[in-house]
Backbone as ProteinMPNN parsed JSONL, in Angstrom:
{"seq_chain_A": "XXXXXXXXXXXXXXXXXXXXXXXXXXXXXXXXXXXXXXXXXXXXXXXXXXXXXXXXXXXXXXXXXXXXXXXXXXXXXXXXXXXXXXXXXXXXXXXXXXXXXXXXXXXXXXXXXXXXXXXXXXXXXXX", "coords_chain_A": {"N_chain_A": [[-2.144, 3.215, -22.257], [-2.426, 3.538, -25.765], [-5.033, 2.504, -28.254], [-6.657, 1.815, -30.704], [-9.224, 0.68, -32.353], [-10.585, -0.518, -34.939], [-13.869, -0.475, -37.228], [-16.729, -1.465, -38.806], [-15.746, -2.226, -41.922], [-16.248, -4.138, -44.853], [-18.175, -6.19, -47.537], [-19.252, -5.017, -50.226], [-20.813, -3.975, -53.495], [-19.56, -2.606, -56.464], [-20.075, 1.046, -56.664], [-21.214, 1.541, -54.217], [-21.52, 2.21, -50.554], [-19.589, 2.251, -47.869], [-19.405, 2.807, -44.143], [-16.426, 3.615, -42.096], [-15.071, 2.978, -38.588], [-12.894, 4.406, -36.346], [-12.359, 3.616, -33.049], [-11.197, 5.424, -30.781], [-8.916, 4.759, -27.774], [-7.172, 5.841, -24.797], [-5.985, 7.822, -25.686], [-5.752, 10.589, -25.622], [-4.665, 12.598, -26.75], [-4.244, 16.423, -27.234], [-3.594, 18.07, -29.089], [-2.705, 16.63, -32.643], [-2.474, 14.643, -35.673], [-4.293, 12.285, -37.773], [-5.225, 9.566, -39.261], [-6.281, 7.247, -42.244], [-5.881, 4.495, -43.918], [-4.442, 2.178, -45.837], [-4.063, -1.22, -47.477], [-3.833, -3.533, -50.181], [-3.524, -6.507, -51.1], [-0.231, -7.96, -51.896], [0.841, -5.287, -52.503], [2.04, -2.185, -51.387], [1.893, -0.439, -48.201], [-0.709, 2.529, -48.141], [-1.771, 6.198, -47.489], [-4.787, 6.848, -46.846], [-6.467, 9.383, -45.995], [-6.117, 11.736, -44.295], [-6.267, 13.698, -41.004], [-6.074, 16.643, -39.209], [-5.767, 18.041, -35.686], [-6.424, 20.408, -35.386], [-8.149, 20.545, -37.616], [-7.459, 20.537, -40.363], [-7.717, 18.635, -43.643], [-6.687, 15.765, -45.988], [-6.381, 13.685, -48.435], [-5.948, 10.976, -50.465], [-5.214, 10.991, -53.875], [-6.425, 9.511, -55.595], [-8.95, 9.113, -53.774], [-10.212, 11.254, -54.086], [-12.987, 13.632, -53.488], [-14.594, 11.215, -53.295], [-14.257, 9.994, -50.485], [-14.437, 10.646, -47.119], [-13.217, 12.087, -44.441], [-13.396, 12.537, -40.608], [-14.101, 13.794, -37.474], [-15.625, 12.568, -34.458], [-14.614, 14.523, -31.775], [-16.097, 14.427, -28.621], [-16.643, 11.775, -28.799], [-14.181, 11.059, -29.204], [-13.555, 8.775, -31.571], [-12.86, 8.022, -34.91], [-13.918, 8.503, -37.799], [-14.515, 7.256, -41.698], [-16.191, 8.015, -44.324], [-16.595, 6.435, -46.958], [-18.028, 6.481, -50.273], [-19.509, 5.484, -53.516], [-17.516, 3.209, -54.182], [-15.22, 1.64, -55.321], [-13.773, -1.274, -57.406], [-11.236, -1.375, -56.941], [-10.614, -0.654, -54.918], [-10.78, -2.232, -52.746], [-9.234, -3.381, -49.842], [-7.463, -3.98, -46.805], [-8.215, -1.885, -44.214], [-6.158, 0.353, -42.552], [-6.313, 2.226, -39.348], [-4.448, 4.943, -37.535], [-2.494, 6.75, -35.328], [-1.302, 9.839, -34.487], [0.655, 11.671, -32.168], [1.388, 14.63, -32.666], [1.162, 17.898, -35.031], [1.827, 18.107, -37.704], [3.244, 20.529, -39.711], [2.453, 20.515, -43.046], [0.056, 18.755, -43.512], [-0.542, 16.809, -45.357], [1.992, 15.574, -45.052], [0.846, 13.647, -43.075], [-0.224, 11.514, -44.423], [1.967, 9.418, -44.435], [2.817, 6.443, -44.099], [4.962, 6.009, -42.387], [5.03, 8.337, -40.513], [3.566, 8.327, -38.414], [2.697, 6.598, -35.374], [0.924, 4.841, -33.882], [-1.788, 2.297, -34.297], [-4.114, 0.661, -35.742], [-5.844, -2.975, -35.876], [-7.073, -2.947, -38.305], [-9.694, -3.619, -40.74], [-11.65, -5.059, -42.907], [-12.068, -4.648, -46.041], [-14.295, -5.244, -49.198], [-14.409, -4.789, -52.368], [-16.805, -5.329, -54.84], [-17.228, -6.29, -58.442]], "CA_chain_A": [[-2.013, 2.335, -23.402], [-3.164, 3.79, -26.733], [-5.891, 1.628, -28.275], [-7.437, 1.615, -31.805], [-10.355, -0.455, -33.022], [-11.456, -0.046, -36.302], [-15.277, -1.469, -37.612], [-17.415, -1.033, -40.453], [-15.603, -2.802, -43.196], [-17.333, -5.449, -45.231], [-18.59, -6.475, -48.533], [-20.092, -4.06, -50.942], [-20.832, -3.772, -54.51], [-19.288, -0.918, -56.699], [-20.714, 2.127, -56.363], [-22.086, 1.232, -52.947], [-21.096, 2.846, -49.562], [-19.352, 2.409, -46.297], [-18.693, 3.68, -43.227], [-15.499, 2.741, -41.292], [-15.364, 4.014, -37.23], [-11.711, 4.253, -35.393], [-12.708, 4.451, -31.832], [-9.277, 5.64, -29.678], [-9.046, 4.723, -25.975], [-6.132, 5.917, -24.076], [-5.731, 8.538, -26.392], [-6.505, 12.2, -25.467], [-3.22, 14.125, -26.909], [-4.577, 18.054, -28.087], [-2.401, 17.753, -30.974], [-2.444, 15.158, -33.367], [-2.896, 13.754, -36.659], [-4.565, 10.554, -37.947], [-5.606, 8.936, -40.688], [-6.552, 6.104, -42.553], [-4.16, 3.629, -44.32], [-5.021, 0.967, -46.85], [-2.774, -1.813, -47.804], [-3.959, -4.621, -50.613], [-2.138, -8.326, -51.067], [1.015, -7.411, -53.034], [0.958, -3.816, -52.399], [2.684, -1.38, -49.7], [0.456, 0.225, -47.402], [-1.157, 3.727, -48.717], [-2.658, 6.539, -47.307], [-5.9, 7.389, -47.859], [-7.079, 10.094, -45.663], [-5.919, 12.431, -42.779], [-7.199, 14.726, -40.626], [-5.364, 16.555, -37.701], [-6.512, 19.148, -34.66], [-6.424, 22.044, -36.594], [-8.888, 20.558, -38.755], [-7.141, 20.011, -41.68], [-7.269, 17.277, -44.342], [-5.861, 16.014, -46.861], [-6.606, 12.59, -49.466], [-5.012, 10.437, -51.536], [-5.593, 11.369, -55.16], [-7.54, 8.346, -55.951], [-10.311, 9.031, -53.415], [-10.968, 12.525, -53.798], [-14.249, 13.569, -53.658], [-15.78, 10.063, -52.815], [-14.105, 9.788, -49.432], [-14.783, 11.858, -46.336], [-13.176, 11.472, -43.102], [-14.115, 13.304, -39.696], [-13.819, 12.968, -36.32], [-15.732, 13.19, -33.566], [-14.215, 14.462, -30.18], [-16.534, 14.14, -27.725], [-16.809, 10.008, -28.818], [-12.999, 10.166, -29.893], [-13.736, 8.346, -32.769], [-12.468, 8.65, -36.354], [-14.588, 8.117, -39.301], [-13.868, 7.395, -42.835], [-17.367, 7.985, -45.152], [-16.339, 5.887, -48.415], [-18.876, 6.762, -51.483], [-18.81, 5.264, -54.74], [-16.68, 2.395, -53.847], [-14.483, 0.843, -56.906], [-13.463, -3.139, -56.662], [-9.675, -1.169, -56.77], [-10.694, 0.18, -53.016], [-10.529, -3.271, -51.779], [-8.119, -3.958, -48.67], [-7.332, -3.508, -45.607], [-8.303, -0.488, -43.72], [-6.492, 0.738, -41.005], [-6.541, 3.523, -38.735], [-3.419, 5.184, -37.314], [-2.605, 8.268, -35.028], [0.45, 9.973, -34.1], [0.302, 12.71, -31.062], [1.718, 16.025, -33.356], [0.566, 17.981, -36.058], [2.597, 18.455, -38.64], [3.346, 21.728, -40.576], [1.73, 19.963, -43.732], [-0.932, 17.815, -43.185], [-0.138, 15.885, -46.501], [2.908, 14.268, -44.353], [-0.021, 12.655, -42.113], [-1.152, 10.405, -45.301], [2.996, 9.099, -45.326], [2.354, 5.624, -42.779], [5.797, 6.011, -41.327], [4.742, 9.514, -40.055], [2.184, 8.118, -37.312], [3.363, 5.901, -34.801], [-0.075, 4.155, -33.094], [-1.379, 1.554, -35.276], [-5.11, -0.34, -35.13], [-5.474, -3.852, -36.412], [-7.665, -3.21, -39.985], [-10.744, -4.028, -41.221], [-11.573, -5.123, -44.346], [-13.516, -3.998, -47.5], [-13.965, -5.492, -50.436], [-15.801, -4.502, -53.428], [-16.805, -6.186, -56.066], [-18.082, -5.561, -60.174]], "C_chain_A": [[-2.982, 2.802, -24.497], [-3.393, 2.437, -27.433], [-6.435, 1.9, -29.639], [-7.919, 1.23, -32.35], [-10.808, 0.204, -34.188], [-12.963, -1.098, -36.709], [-15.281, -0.523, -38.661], [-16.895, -1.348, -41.983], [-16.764, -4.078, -43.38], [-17.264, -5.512, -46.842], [-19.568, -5.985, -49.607], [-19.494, -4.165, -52.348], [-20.346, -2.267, -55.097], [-20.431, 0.176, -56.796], [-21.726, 2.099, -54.878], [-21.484, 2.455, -52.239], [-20.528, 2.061, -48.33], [-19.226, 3.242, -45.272], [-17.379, 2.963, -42.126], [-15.548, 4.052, -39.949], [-13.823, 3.416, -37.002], [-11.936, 5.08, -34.181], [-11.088, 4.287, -31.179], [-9.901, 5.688, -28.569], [-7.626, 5.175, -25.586], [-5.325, 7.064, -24.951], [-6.241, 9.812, -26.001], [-5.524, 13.453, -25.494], [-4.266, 15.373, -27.777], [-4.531, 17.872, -29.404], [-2.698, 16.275, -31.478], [-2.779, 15.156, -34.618], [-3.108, 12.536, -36.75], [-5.241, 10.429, -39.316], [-6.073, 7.514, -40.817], [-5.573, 6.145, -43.155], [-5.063, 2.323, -45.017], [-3.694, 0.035, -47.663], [-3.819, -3.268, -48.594], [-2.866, -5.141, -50.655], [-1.54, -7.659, -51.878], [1.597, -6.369, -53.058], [1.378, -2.858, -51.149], [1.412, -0.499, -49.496], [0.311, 1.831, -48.066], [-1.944, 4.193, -47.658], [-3.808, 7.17, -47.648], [-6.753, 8.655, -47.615], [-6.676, 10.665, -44.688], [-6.244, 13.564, -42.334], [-6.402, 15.031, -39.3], [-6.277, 17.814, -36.783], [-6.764, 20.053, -35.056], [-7.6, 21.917, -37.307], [-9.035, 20.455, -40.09], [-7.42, 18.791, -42.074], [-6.67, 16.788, -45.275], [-6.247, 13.772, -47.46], [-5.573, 12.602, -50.037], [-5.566, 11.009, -53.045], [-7.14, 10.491, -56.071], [-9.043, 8.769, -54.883], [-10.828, 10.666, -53.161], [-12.24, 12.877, -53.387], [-15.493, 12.283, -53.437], [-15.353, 9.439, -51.369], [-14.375, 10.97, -48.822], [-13.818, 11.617, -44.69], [-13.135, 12.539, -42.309], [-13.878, 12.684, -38.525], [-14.722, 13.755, -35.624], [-14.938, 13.4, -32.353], [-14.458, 14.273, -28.791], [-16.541, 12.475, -27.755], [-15.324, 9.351, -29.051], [-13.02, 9.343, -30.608], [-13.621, 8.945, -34.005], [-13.408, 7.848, -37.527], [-14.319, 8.061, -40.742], [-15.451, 6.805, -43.864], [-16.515, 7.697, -46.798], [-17.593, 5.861, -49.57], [-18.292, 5.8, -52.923], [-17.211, 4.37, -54.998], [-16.065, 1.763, -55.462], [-14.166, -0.239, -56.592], [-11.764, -2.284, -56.512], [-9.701, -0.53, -55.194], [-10.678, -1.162, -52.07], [-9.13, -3.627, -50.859], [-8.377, -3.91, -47.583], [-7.522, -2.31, -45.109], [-7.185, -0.697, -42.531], [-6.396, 2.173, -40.646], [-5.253, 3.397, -37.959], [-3.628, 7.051, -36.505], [-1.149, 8.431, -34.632], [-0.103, 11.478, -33.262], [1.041, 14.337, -31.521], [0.868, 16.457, -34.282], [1.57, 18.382, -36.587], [2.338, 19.53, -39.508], [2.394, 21.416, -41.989], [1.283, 18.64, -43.848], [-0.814, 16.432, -44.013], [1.041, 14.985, -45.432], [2.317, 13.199, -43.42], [-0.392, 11.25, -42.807], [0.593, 9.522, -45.885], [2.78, 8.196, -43.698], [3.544, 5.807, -41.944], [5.724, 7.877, -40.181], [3.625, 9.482, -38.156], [2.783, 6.463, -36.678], [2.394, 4.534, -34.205], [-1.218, 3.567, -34.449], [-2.778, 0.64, -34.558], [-4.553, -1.667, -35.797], [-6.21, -4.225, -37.626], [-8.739, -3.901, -39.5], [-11.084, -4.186, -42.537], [-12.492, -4.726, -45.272], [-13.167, -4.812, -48.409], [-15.475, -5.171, -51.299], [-16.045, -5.109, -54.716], [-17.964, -5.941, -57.627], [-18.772, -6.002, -60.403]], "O_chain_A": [[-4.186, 2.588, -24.357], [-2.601, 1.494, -27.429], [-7.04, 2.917, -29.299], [-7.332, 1.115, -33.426], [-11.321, 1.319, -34.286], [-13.003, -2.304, -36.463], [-14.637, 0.402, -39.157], [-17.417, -0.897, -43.002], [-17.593, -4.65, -42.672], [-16.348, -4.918, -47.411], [-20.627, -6.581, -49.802], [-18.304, -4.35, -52.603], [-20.557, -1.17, -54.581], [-21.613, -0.092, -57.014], [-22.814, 2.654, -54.726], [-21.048, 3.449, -52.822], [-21.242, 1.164, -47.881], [-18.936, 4.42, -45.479], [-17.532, 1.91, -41.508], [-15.82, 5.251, -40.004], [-13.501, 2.278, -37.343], [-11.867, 6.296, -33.997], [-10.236, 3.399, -31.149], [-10.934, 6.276, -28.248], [-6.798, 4.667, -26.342], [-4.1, 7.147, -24.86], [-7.455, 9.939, -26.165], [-5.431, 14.525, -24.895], [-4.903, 15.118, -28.799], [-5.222, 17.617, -30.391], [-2.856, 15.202, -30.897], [-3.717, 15.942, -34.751], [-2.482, 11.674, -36.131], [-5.639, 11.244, -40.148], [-6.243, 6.733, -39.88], [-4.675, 6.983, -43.242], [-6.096, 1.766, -44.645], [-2.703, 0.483, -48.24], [-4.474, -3.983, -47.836], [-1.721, -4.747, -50.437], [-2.085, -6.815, -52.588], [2.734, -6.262, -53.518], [0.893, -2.992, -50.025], [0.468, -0.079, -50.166], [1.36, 2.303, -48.504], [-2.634, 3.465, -46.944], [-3.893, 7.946, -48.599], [-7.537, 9.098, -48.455], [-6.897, 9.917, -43.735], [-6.521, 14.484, -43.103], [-6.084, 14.176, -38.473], [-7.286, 18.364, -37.224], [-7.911, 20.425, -34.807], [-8.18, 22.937, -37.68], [-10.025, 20.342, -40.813], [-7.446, 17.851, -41.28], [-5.769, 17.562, -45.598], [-6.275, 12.848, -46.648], [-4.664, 13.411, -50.225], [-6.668, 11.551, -52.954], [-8.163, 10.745, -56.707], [-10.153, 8.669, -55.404], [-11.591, 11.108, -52.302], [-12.623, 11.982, -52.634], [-16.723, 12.344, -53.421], [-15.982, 8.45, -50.993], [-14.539, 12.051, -49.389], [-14.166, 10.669, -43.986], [-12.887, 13.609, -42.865], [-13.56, 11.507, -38.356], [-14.886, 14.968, -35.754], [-14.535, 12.362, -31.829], [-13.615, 14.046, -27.923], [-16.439, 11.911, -26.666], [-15.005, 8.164, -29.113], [-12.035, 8.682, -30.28], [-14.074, 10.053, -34.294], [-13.364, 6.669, -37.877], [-13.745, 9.093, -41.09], [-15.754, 5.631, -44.075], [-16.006, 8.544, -47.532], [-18.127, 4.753, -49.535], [-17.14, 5.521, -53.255], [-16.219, 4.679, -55.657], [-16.72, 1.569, -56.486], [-14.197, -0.449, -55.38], [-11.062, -2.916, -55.723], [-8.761, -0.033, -54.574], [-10.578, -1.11, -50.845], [-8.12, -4.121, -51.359], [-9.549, -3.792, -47.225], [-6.844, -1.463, -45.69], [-7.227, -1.631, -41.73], [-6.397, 3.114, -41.439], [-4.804, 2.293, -37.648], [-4.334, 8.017, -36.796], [-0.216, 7.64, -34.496], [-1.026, 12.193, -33.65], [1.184, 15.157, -30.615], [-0.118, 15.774, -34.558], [2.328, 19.093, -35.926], [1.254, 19.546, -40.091], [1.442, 22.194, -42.046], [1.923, 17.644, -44.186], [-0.938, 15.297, -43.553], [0.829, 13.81, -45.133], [2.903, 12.189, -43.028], [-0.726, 10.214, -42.231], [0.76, 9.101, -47.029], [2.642, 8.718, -42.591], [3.326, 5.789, -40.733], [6.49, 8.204, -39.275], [3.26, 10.272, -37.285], [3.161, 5.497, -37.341], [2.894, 3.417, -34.069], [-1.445, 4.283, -35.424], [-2.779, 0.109, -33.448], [-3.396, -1.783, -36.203], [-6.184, -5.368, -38.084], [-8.894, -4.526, -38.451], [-10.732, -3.305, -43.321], [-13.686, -4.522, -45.052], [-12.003, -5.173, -48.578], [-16.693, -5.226, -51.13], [-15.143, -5.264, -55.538], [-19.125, -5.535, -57.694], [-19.396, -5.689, -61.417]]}, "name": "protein", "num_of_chains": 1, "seq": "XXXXXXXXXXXXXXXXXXXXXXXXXXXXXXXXXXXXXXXXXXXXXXXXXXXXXXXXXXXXXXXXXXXXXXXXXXXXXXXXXXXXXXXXXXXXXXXXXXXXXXXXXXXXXXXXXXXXXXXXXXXXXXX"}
């Protein structure tokens, strides 16, 4: 039974920082891509960050350069280092994996692409 907890959202001022953790249990495919996924009220879910075995990654446009995400393997855990937070970065986080890698990595940051599915954490930021 794949398992995905996400922590580390919360309540931060702009230009602050977070860190969000997606620890996977029951998870130990070779292969894979995962990502993060962000969905505010009103708005369809987005991705914001993915990263597969290979080592690739690949962002949304909006968080270039002020997101980071990483994984460790020995803790199986996925990380998502948010910098320079904007109040427009407020939602839902979640974390998502899917057991392939895909030819281009960019298809990792499209949510119907990834099948395993935490239950979010939230951020919000405020001006």
């Amino acid at each position: 039974q794949v398992q995905l907890v996400e922590s580390g959202g919360g309540s931060v001022q702009a230009g602050g920082s977070l860190r969000l953790s997606c620890a996977a249990s029951g998870y130990t495919y070779s292969s894979y891509c995962m990502g993060w996924f962000r969905q505010a009220p009103g708005k369809e879910r987005e991705g914001v960050a993915a990263i597969d075995s290979a080592g690739s990654t690949s962002y949304a446009d909006s968080v270039k350069g002020r997101f980071t995400i990483s994984k460790d393997n020995a803790k199986n855990t996925l990380y998502l280092q948010m910098n320079s937070l904007k109040p427009e970065d407020s939602a839902m986080y979640y974390c998502a994996a899917e057991p392939t890698v895909y030819g281009v990595i960019a298809v990792c940051l499209a949510p119907a692409s990834l099948g395993y599915w935490g239950q979010g954490t939230q951020v919000a930021v405020s001006s």
